[in-house]
């Protein structure tokens, strides 16, 4: 029963106004769920159905390991590996999530080497959006971080010169290794 007074009558569990507030909140929740479901269906309706990825069983597939993916599959950033197959790429995260990108769906592919950059990446701009998570994505990047920014603000630089030189040399070697690995992957 809904009354205009807030007086609780004997035998009633709660006042009528709290009943109204509860019903109002429940109606708003139902409306919110309906709107979100409708928006999700609207987003899915113009997706183009992709073919299945044909996996090649050979061990010689080009593969890059320890890559991150943008946009993230899940909320936090997670590493994975990108493997080339017969008709597309498959990214498999450490958790087991898989994203397939077919060759015939790639409009543009960019390779950015790590010359003067902190990341080395492969960027795919797709013809038709793919869906992972709850959103459609037309641009997908696979990258790895190459170096780290560190600035020594100390005055005594002559003490750490050997350490700095060794760190710079190891970073140069890492950059050249990564560049070679990405280059051979893109060529294959």
PDB file of C-alpha atoms in Angstrom, residues 33-108:
ATOM      1  CA  UNK A  33      20.029  -2.842 -17.081  1.00  0.00           C
ATOM      2  CA  UNK A  34      17.689  -2.533 -20.043  1.00  0.00           C
ATOM      3  CA  UNK A  35      19.574   0.471 -21.457  1.00  0.00           C
ATOM      4  CA  UNK A  36      22.962  -1.233 -21.089  1.00  0.00           C
ATOM      5  CA  UNK A  37      21.702  -4.451 -22.718  1.00  0.00           C
ATOM      6  CA  UNK A  38      20.156  -2.437 -25.553  1.00  0.00           C
ATOM      7  CA  UNK A  39      23.397  -0.479 -26.101  1.00  0.00           C
ATOM      8  CA  UNK A  40      25.390  -3.728 -26.135  1.00  0.00           C
ATOM      9  CA  UNK A  41      23.090  -5.296 -28.729  1.00  0.00           C
ATOM     10  CA  UNK A  42      23.226  -2.139 -30.855  1.00  0.00           C
ATOM     11  CA  UNK A  43      27.020  -2.231 -30.775  1.00  0.00           C
ATOM     12  CA  UNK A  44      27.095  -5.915 -31.747  1.00  0.00           C
ATOM     13  CA  UNK A  45      24.557  -5.678 -34.574  1.00  0.00           C
ATOM     14  CA  UNK A  46      26.844  -4.004 -37.135  1.00  0.00           C
ATOM     15  CA  UNK A  47      29.773  -6.359 -36.518  1.00  0.00           C
ATOM     16  CA  UNK A  48      30.942  -8.324 -39.538  1.00  0.00           C
ATOM     17  CA  UNK A  49      31.197 -12.081 -38.985  1.00  0.00           C
ATOM     18  CA  UNK A  50      34.827 -13.149 -39.371  1.00  0.00           C
ATOM     19  CA  UNK A  51      36.130 -16.418 -40.736  1.00  0.00           C
ATOM     20  CA  UNK A  52      37.780 -18.910 -38.419  1.00  0.00           C
ATOM     21  CA  UNK A  53      41.510 -18.732 -37.890  1.00  0.00           C
ATOM     22  CA  UNK A  54      43.272 -21.642 -39.577  1.00  0.00           C
ATOM     23  CA  UNK A  55      46.021 -22.675 -37.215  1.00  0.00           C
ATOM     24  CA  UNK A  56      49.194 -24.088 -38.696  1.00  0.00           C
ATOM     25  CA  UNK A  57      50.530 -26.958 -36.627  1.00  0.00           C
ATOM     26  CA  UNK A  58      54.161 -26.545 -37.657  1.00  0.00           C
ATOM     27  CA  UNK A  59      56.685 -25.513 -35.023  1.00  0.00           C
ATOM     28  CA  UNK A  60      58.256 -22.931 -37.336  1.00  0.00           C
ATOM     29  CA  UNK A  61      55.475 -20.356 -37.012  1.00  0.00           C
ATOM     30  CA  UNK A  62      56.744 -16.813 -36.596  1.00  0.00           C
ATOM     31  CA  UNK A  63      56.147 -15.890 -32.961  1.00  0.00           C
ATOM     32  CA  UNK A  64      56.828 -12.907 -30.737  1.00  0.00           C
ATOM     33  CA  UNK A  65      56.779 -13.402 -26.971  1.00  0.00           C
ATOM     34  CA  UNK A  66      56.397 -11.067 -23.981  1.00  0.00           C
ATOM     35  CA  UNK A  67      54.204  -8.537 -25.778  1.00  0.00           C
ATOM     36  CA  UNK A  68      51.552  -6.253 -24.372  1.00  0.00           C
ATOM     37  CA  UNK A  69      48.351  -5.461 -26.224  1.00  0.00           C
ATOM     38  CA  UNK A  70      46.568  -2.136 -26.553  1.00  0.00           C
ATOM     39  CA  UNK A  71      43.669  -1.840 -25.863  1.00  0.00           C
ATOM     40  CA  UNK A  72      43.851  -4.276 -22.962  1.00  0.00           C
ATOM     41  CA  UNK A  73      41.769  -7.437 -23.047  1.00  0.00           C
ATOM     42  CA  UNK A  74      41.125  -7.157 -19.330  1.00  0.00           C
ATOM     43  CA  UNK A  75      41.426  -4.199 -16.993  1.00  0.00           C
ATOM     44  CA  UNK A  76      45.106  -4.582 -16.239  1.00  0.00           C
ATOM     45  CA  UNK A  77      48.010  -4.902 -18.628  1.00  0.00           C
ATOM     46  CA  UNK A  78      49.064  -8.484 -19.308  1.00  0.00           C
ATOM     47  CA  UNK A  79      51.811 -10.055 -21.391  1.00  0.00           C
ATOM     48  CA  UNK A  80      51.240 -12.603 -24.104  1.00  0.00           C
ATOM     49  CA  UNK A  81      52.537 -13.881 -27.410  1.00  0.00           C
ATOM     50  CA  UNK A  82      51.621 -13.059 -31.002  1.00  0.00           C
ATOM     51  CA  UNK A  83      51.793 -15.941 -33.462  1.00  0.00           C
ATOM     52  CA  UNK A  84      51.305 -15.904 -37.230  1.00  0.00           C
ATOM     53  CA  UNK A  85      49.135 -18.670 -38.708  1.00  0.00           C
ATOM     54  CA  UNK A  86      47.817 -19.559 -42.177  1.00  0.00           C
ATOM     55  CA  UNK A  87      45.243 -16.781 -42.496  1.00  0.00           C
ATOM     56  CA  UNK A  88      45.872 -14.484 -39.521  1.00  0.00           C
ATOM     57  CA  UNK A  89      47.490 -13.656 -36.200  1.00  0.00           C
ATOM     58  CA  UNK A  90      46.556 -15.010 -32.791  1.00  0.00           C
ATOM     59  CA  UNK A  91      47.440 -13.159 -29.609  1.00  0.00           C
ATOM     60  CA  UNK A  92      47.331 -15.368 -26.529  1.00  0.00           C
ATOM     61  CA  UNK A  93      47.680 -13.742 -23.126  1.00  0.00           C
ATOM     62  CA  UNK A  94      49.298 -15.388 -20.131  1.00  0.00           C
ATOM     63  CA  UNK A  95      45.821 -15.923 -18.666  1.00  0.00           C
ATOM     64  CA  UNK A  96      44.702 -17.770 -21.804  1.00  0.00           C
ATOM     65  CA  UNK A  97      42.595 -15.039 -23.449  1.00  0.00           C
ATOM     66  CA  UNK A  98      42.789 -15.182 -27.248  1.00  0.00           C
ATOM     67  CA  UNK A  99      42.330 -12.488 -29.887  1.00  0.00           C
ATOM     68  CA  UNK A 100      42.368 -13.433 -33.583  1.00  0.00           C
ATOM     69  CA  UNK A 101      43.164 -10.903 -36.307  1.00  0.00           C
ATOM     70  CA  UNK A 102      42.755 -12.180 -39.849  1.00  0.00           C
ATOM     71  CA  UNK A 103      44.990 -10.993 -42.681  1.00  0.00           C
ATOM     72  CA  UNK A 104      42.009 -10.117 -44.897  1.00  0.00           C
ATOM     73  CA  UNK A 105      40.665  -7.808 -42.163  1.00  0.00           C
ATOM     74  CA  UNK A 106      43.862  -5.729 -41.881  1.00  0.00           C
ATOM     75  CA  UNK A 107      43.628  -2.433 -43.737  1.00  0.00           C
ATOM     76  CA  UNK A 108      46.991  -0.986 -42.644  1.00  0.00           C
TER      77      UNK A 108
END
